[in-house]
Amino acid sequence: MKPSAFSARAASSYAEGPPRQVPGYSSLHRMVSLLLAERTPQDGRVLVLGAGGGQELKALAEAHSGWTFEGVDPSPDMLHLAEQVAGPHAARMRFHRGYIDGASDGPFDAATSILIFHFIPHDQRLETLRQVRRRLKIGAPFVLVHLSFPQAEPERSIWIDRHVAYGRSNGLEPADAERARQAISSGLTILSPEEDVAMLRPAGFSNASLFYVGLSIRGWVAYAE
């Protein structure tokens, strides 16, 4: 089973969601940009897994005029939105509708996956990470950001409540907040931070470092061995 693609309706309203549900979202892309730039050359190629929406692509393209990008996403509506959001920078981007196993071989100088891995079923996560690693040069940075919090009760329920409460305090409509609760409770695949980090090593990544924590969401940077 592949992670489901966003519908046209979900795509049209996607830009409103992350800023309301992700603490520090306005600074997250800048952090990602700085981390990638530590090892990515000025003419680097960057693989973006889950490129739909285009916010990440736009931010990275604006910060690095010499980088080119390959964006991968299963939703045609989300890719169309990404092209629109990227605007004039879209000329430096190649879009692939599908999943990581259909992306070009690269090799890429860097890769990102922001707010995507909680949509990927547990039994596909390790292989997805391996497919990303296979497309990277040795030493290339990989930035990974997604929902990740303790999975033992009562901590699990407490973190879900915190995520929903943050969204509501930031203007998320009650019905949307409840949909988020249901998705996190039963529709998404969420691991503990320890499990997330442990999965990077057998996929071929080392030196994973935590650089971002926003309530229920965590972000790491690791490097292709």
C-alpha positions as YAML, in Angstrom:
chain: A
units: angstrom
residues:
- id: 1
  name: MET
  ca: [0.00, 0.00, 0.00]
- id: 2
  name: LYS
  ca: [1.36, 3.39, -1.03]
- id: 3
  name: PRO
  ca: [0.64, 6.56, 0.93]
- id: 4
  name: SER
  ca: [-2.45, 8.22, -0.50]
- id: 5
  name: ALA
  ca: [-2.24, 11.30, -2.69]
- id: 6
  name: PHE
  ca: [-3.86, 14.56, -1.68]
- id: 7
  name: SER
  ca: [-7.21, 15.29, -3.30]
- id: 8
  name: ALA
  ca: [-7.84, 18.44, -5.33]
- id: 9
  name: ARG
  ca: [-9.80, 19.90, -2.39]
- id: 10
  name: ALA
  ca: [-7.00, 19.18, 0.05]
- id: 11
  name: ALA
  ca: [-4.43, 20.62, -2.34]
- id: 12
  name: SER
  ca: [-6.35, 23.87, -2.74]
- id: 13
  name: SER
  ca: [-6.30, 24.52, 1.00]
- id: 14
  name: TYR
  ca: [-2.91, 22.98, 1.82]
- id: 15
  name: ALA
  ca: [-1.02, 26.25, 2.12]
- id: 16
  name: GLU
  ca: [-3.17, 27.24, 5.11]
- id: 17
  name: GLY
  ca: [-2.49, 24.09, 7.14]
- id: 18
  name: PRO
  ca: [1.21, 23.86, 8.01]
- id: 19
  name: PRO
  ca: [1.62, 27.46, 9.26]
- id: 20
  name: ARG
  ca: [-1.24, 26.86, 11.69]
- id: 21
  name: GLN
  ca: [-0.24, 23.37, 12.84]
- id: 22
  name: VAL
  ca: [3.56, 23.43, 12.78]
- id: 23
  name: PRO
  ca: [5.23, 25.59, 15.47]
- id: 24
  name: GLY
  ca: [7.96, 27.74, 13.97]
- id: 25
  name: TYR
  ca: [6.94, 26.91, 10.40]
- id: 26
  name: SER
  ca: [8.02, 30.32, 9.16]
- id: 27
  name: SER
  ca: [11.60, 29.59, 10.27]
- id: 28
  name: LEU
  ca: [11.74, 25.87, 9.44]
- id: 29
  name: HIS
  ca: [12.58, 26.28, 5.76]
- id: 30
  name: ARG
  ca: [15.34, 28.75, 6.61]
- id: 31
  name: MET
  ca: [16.86, 26.22, 9.01]
- id: 32
  name: VAL
  ca: [16.67, 23.52, 6.33]
- id: 33
  name: SER
  ca: [18.31, 25.84, 3.82]
- id: 34
  name: LEU
  ca: [21.24, 26.54, 6.16]
- id: 35
  name: LEU
  ca: [21.77, 22.86, 6.97]
- id: 36
  name: LEU
  ca: [21.78, 21.81, 3.33]
- id: 37
  name: ALA
  ca: [24.10, 24.64, 2.34]
- id: 38
  name: GLU
  ca: [26.80, 23.37, 4.69]
- id: 39
  name: ARG
  ca: [27.60, 20.59, 2.21]
- id: 40
  name: THR
  ca: [25.69, 21.35, -0.99]
- id: 41
  name: PRO
  ca: [27.69, 23.10, -3.74]
- id: 42
  name: GLN
  ca: [26.44, 26.26, -5.40]
- id: 43
  name: ASP
  ca: [25.31, 24.26, -8.44]
- id: 44
  name: GLY
  ca: [23.89, 21.42, -6.34]
- id: 45
  name: ARG
  ca: [21.04, 19.09, -7.25]
- id: 46
  name: VAL
  ca: [18.43, 18.63, -4.54]
- id: 47
  name: LEU
  ca: [15.86, 15.84, -4.26]
- id: 48
  name: VAL
  ca: [12.60, 16.85, -2.55]
- id: 49
  name: LEU
  ca: [10.43, 13.94, -1.46]
- id: 50
  name: GLY
  ca: [6.86, 15.14, -1.01]
- id: 51
  name: ALA
  ca: [7.26, 18.28, -3.09]
- id: 52
  name: GLY
  ca: [3.55, 19.02, -3.45]
- id: 53
  name: GLY
  ca: [2.49, 22.45, -2.27]
- id: 54
  name: GLY
  ca: [5.80, 24.01, -3.29]
- id: 55
  name: GLN
  ca: [6.56, 26.01, -0.14]
- id: 56
  name: GLU
  ca: [9.80, 24.15, 0.51]
- id: 57
  name: LEU
  ca: [10.89, 24.34, -3.12]
- id: 58
  name: LYS
  ca: [10.15, 28.06, -3.31]
- id: 59
  name: ALA
  ca: [12.09, 28.81, -0.12]
- id: 60
  name: LEU
  ca: [15.15, 26.81, -1.17]
- id: 61
  name: ALA
  ca: [15.13, 28.18, -4.71]
- id: 62
  name: GLU
  ca: [14.93, 31.77, -3.47]
- id: 63
  name: ALA
  ca: [17.88, 31.20, -1.12]
- id: 64
  name: HIS
  ca: [20.10, 29.36, -3.61]
- id: 65
  name: SER
  ca: [19.97, 30.62, -7.18]
- id: 66
  name: GLY
  ca: [22.33, 27.94, -8.51]
- id: 67
  name: TRP
  ca: [20.52, 24.88, -7.15]
- id: 68
  name: THR
  ca: [18.28, 22.68, -9.28]
- id: 69
  name: PHE
  ca: [15.54, 20.47, -7.90]
- id: 70
  name: GLU
  ca: [13.64, 17.28, -8.53]
- id: 71
  name: GLY
  ca: [10.31, 17.23, -6.72]
- id: 72
  name: VAL
  ca: [8.49, 13.94, -6.15]
- id: 73
  name: ASP
  ca: [4.83, 13.68, -5.14]
- id: 74
  name: PRO
  ca: [1.99, 11.23, -5.94]
- id: 75
  name: SER
  ca: [-0.67, 13.95, -6.28]
- id: 76
  name: PRO
  ca: [-1.03, 15.77, -9.62]
- id: 77
  name: ASP
  ca: [-3.01, 18.52, -7.90]
- id: 78
  name: MET
  ca: [-0.28, 19.07, -5.34]
- id: 79
  name: LEU
  ca: [2.40, 19.15, -8.05]
- id: 80
  name: HIS
  ca: [0.37, 21.67, -10.01]
- id: 81
  name: LEU
  ca: [0.16, 23.80, -6.88]
- id: 82
  name: ALA
  ca: [3.93, 23.45, -6.42]
- id: 83
  name: GLU
  ca: [4.57, 24.78, -9.92]
- id: 84
  name: GLN
  ca: [2.32, 27.74, -9.26]
- id: 85
  name: VAL
  ca: [3.92, 28.54, -5.91]
- id: 86
  name: ALA
  ca: [7.45, 28.18, -7.31]
- id: 87
  name: GLY
  ca: [6.63, 30.77, -9.96]
- id: 88
  name: PRO
  ca: [9.69, 31.82, -11.98]
- id: 89
  name: HIS
  ca: [11.87, 29.34, -10.08]
- id: 90
  name: ALA
  ca: [9.95, 26.42, -11.63]
- id: 91
  name: ALA
  ca: [12.35, 26.57, -14.58]
- id: 92
  name: ARG
  ca: [14.99, 25.05, -12.29]
- id: 93
  name: MET
  ca: [12.68, 22.28, -11.15]
- id: 94
  name: ARG
  ca: [11.73, 18.90, -12.53]
- id: 95
  name: PHE
  ca: [8.55, 17.35, -11.18]
- id: 96
  name: HIS
  ca: [7.89, 13.62, -10.95]
- id: 97
  name: ARG
  ca: [4.41, 12.33, -10.23]
- id: 98
  name: GLY
  ca: [4.78, 9.18, -8.18]
- id: 99
  name: TYR
  ca: [6.91, 7.81, -5.38]
- id: 100
  name: ILE
  ca: [10.59, 7.67, -4.58]
- id: 101
  name: ASP
  ca: [11.17, 4.43, -6.47]
- id: 102
  name: GLY
  ca: [10.27, 6.25, -9.70]
- id: 103
  name: ALA
  ca: [12.53, 9.25, -9.17]
- id: 104
  name: SER
  ca: [15.64, 9.68, -11.27]
- id: 105
  name: ASP
  ca: [18.84, 8.07, -10.04]
- id: 106
  name: GLY
  ca: [20.65, 11.35, -9.48]
- id: 107
  name: PRO
  ca: [23.14, 11.42, -7.93]
- id: 108
  name: PHE
  ca: [21.87, 14.27, -5.82]
- id: 109
  name: ASP
  ca: [23.88, 16.55, -3.55]
- id: 110
  name: ALA
  ca: [21.13, 16.77, -0.91]
- id: 111
  name: ALA
  ca: [17.60, 15.62, -0.14]
- id: 112
  name: THR
  ca: [14.67, 16.67, 2.00]
- id: 113
  name: SER
  ca: [11.43, 15.16, 3.24]
- id: 114
  name: ILE
  ca: [9.36, 17.63, 5.23]
- id: 115
  name: LEU
  ca: [6.04, 16.64, 6.82]
- id: 116
  name: ILE
  ca: [5.84, 13.49, 4.68]
- id: 117
  name: PHE
  ca: [7.06, 10.41, 6.54]
- id: 118
  name: HIS
  ca: [4.07, 10.17, 8.85]
- id: 119
  name: PHE
  ca: [2.04, 9.39, 5.70]
- id: 120
  name: ILE
  ca: [4.27, 6.41, 4.81]
- id: 121
  name: PRO
  ca: [3.22, 3.02, 6.26]
- id: 122
  name: HIS
  ca: [5.63, 1.51, 8.75]
- id: 123
  name: ASP
  ca: [6.55, -1.43, 6.52]
- id: 124
  name: GLN
  ca: [7.59, 0.94, 3.71]
- id: 125
  name: ARG
  ca: [9.63, 3.41, 5.70]
- id: 126
  name: LEU
  ca: [12.98, 1.65, 5.70]
- id: 127
  name: GLU
  ca: [12.82, 0.92, 1.98]
- id: 128
  name: THR
  ca: [11.84, 4.53, 1.29]
- id: 129
  name: LEU
  ca: [14.87, 5.72, 3.24]
- id: 130
  name: ARG
  ca: [17.07, 3.30, 1.32]
- id: 131
  name: GLN
  ca: [15.70, 4.58, -1.98]
- id: 132
  name: VAL
  ca: [16.57, 8.14, -0.95]
- id: 133
  name: ARG
  ca: [20.06, 7.08, 0.12]
- id: 134
  name: ARG
  ca: [20.66, 5.25, -3.18]
- id: 135
  name: ARG
  ca: [20.18, 8.53, -5.03]
- id: 136
  name: LEU
  ca: [22.58, 10.59, -2.90]
- id: 137
  name: LYS
  ca: [26.29, 11.21, -3.17]
- id: 138
  name: ILE
  ca: [28.40, 10.05, -0.24]
- id: 139
  name: GLY
  ca: [28.31, 12.66, 2.49]
- id: 140
  name: ALA
  ca: [25.18, 14.35, 1.14]
- id: 141
  name: PRO
  ca: [22.84, 15.82, 3.78]
- id: 142
  name: PHE
  ca: [19.29, 14.55, 4.20]
- id: 143
  name: VAL
  ca: [16.78, 16.60, 6.19]
- id: 144
  name: LEU
  ca: [13.79, 14.75, 7.60]
- id: 145
  name: VAL
  ca: [10.92, 16.47, 9.46]
- id: 146
  name: HIS
  ca: [7.65, 14.87, 10.55]
- id: 147
  name: LEU
  ca: [5.37, 13.94, 13.45]
- id: 148
  name: SER
  ca: [7.39, 12.00, 16.01]
- id: 149
  name: PHE
  ca: [6.57, 11.60, 19.70]
- id: 150
  name: PRO
  ca: [6.38, 8.89, 22.39]
- id: 151
  name: GLN
  ca: [3.99, 6.08, 21.46]
- id: 152
  name: ALA
  ca: [3.34, 4.64, 24.92]
- id: 153
  name: GLU
  ca: [0.24, 5.79, 26.76]
- id: 154
  name: PRO
  ca: [-0.56, 8.14, 28.33]
- id: 155
  name: GLU
  ca: [2.21, 10.15, 26.65]
- id: 156
  name: ARG
  ca: [0.87, 9.43, 23.16]
- id: 157
  name: SER
  ca: [-2.55, 10.91, 23.87]
- id: 158
  name: ILE
  ca: [-1.01, 13.89, 25.64]
- id: 159
  name: TRP
  ca: [1.09, 14.75, 22.59]
- id: 160
  name: ILE
  ca: [-1.88, 14.40, 20.25]
- id: 161
  name: ASP
  ca: [-3.87, 16.77, 22.49]
- id: 162
  name: ARG
  ca: [-1.01, 19.26, 22.41]
- id: 163
  name: HIS
  ca: [-0.83, 19.14, 18.61]
- id: 164
  name: VAL
  ca: [-4.56, 19.78, 18.28]
- id: 165
  name: ALA
  ca: [-4.54, 22.50, 20.90]
- id: 166
  name: TYR
  ca: [-1.74, 24.34, 19.12]
- id: 167
  name: GLY
  ca: [-3.64, 24.28, 15.84]
- id: 168
  name: ARG
  ca: [-6.82, 25.61, 17.45]
- id: 169
  name: SER
  ca: [-4.91, 28.35, 19.26]
- id: 170
  name: ASN
  ca: [-3.46, 29.38, 15.91]
- id: 171
  name: GLY
  ca: [-6.76, 29.76, 14.09]
- id: 172
  name: LEU
  ca: [-7.47, 26.21, 12.93]
- id: 173
  name: GLU
  ca: [-11.21, 25.64, 12.60]
- id: 174
  name: PRO
  ca: [-12.66, 23.18, 15.16]
- id: 175
  name: ALA
  ca: [-13.75, 20.75, 12.42]
- id: 176
  name: ASP
  ca: [-10.26, 20.80, 10.88]
- id: 177
  name: ALA
  ca: [-8.71, 20.32, 14.31]
- id: 178
  name: GLU
  ca: [-10.89, 17.27, 14.91]
- id: 179
  name: ARG
  ca: [-9.92, 15.83, 11.52]
- id: 180
  name: ALA
  ca: [-6.29, 16.32, 12.49]
- id: 181
  name: ARG
  ca: [-6.91, 14.48, 15.75]
- id: 182
  name: GLN
  ca: [-8.51, 11.54, 13.97]
- id: 183
  name: ALA
  ca: [-5.73, 11.37, 11.40]
- id: 184
  name: ILE
  ca: [-2.98, 11.40, 14.01]
- id: 185
  name: SER
  ca: [-4.80, 8.93, 16.23]
- id: 186
  name: SER
  ca: [-5.54, 6.30, 13.61]
- id: 187
  name: GLY
  ca: [-4.72, 7.40, 10.06]
- id: 188
  name: LEU
  ca: [-1.01, 8.21, 10.15]
- id: 189
  name: THR
  ca: [2.09, 6.18, 10.94]
- id: 190
  name: ILE
  ca: [3.92, 7.82, 13.81]
- id: 191
  name: LEU
  ca: [7.01, 6.46, 15.53]
- id: 192
  name: SER
  ca: [8.83, 7.53, 18.64]
- id: 193
  name: PRO
  ca: [11.91, 9.74, 18.10]
- id: 194
  name: GLU
  ca: [14.13, 6.83, 19.12]
- id: 195
  name: GLU
  ca: [12.57, 4.58, 16.49]
- id: 196
  name: ASP
  ca: [12.91, 7.25, 13.81]
- id: 197
  name: VAL
  ca: [16.61, 7.73, 14.48]
- id: 198
  name: ALA
  ca: [17.26, 3.98, 14.70]
- id: 199
  name: MET
  ca: [15.81, 3.46, 11.22]
- id: 200
  name: LEU
  ca: [18.28, 5.85, 9.58]
- id: 201
  name: ARG
  ca: [21.35, 3.70, 10.26]
- id: 202
  name: PRO
  ca: [20.31, 0.53, 8.35]
- id: 203
  name: ALA
  ca: [19.13, 2.76, 5.50]
- id: 204
  name: GLY
  ca: [22.67, 4.05, 5.02]
- id: 205
  name: PHE
  ca: [22.69, 7.33, 6.95]
- id: 206
  name: SER
  ca: [24.97, 8.34, 9.83]
- id: 207
  name: ASN
  ca: [25.51, 11.18, 12.30]
- id: 208
  name: ALA
  ca: [21.82, 12.00, 12.68]
- id: 209
  name: SER
  ca: [21.36, 15.21, 14.64]
- id: 210
  name: LEU
  ca: [18.17, 16.66, 16.03]
- id: 211
  name: PHE
  ca: [17.86, 20.29, 14.91]
- id: 212
  name: TYR
  ca: [14.16, 21.04, 15.35]
- id: 213
  name: VAL
  ca: [11.46, 20.30, 17.89]
- id: 214
  name: GLY
  ca: [8.04, 21.91, 17.59]
- id: 215
  name: LEU
  ca: [5.75, 20.18, 20.09]
- id: 216
  name: SER
  ca: [4.78, 16.93, 18.29]
- id: 217
  name: ILE
  ca: [7.06, 17.47, 15.28]
- id: 218
  name: ARG
  ca: [10.78, 16.78, 15.11]
- id: 219
  name: GLY
  ca: [13.44, 17.31, 12.49]
- id: 220
  name: TRP
  ca: [16.83, 15.66, 11.91]
- id: 221
  name: VAL
  ca: [19.71, 16.07, 9.54]
- id: 222
  name: ALA
  ca: [21.72, 12.96, 8.65]
- id: 223
  name: TYR
  ca: [24.38, 12.15, 6.06]
- id: 224
  name: ALA
  ca: [24.69, 9.51, 3.35]
- id: 225
  name: GLU
  ca: [27.40, 6.98, 4.11]
...
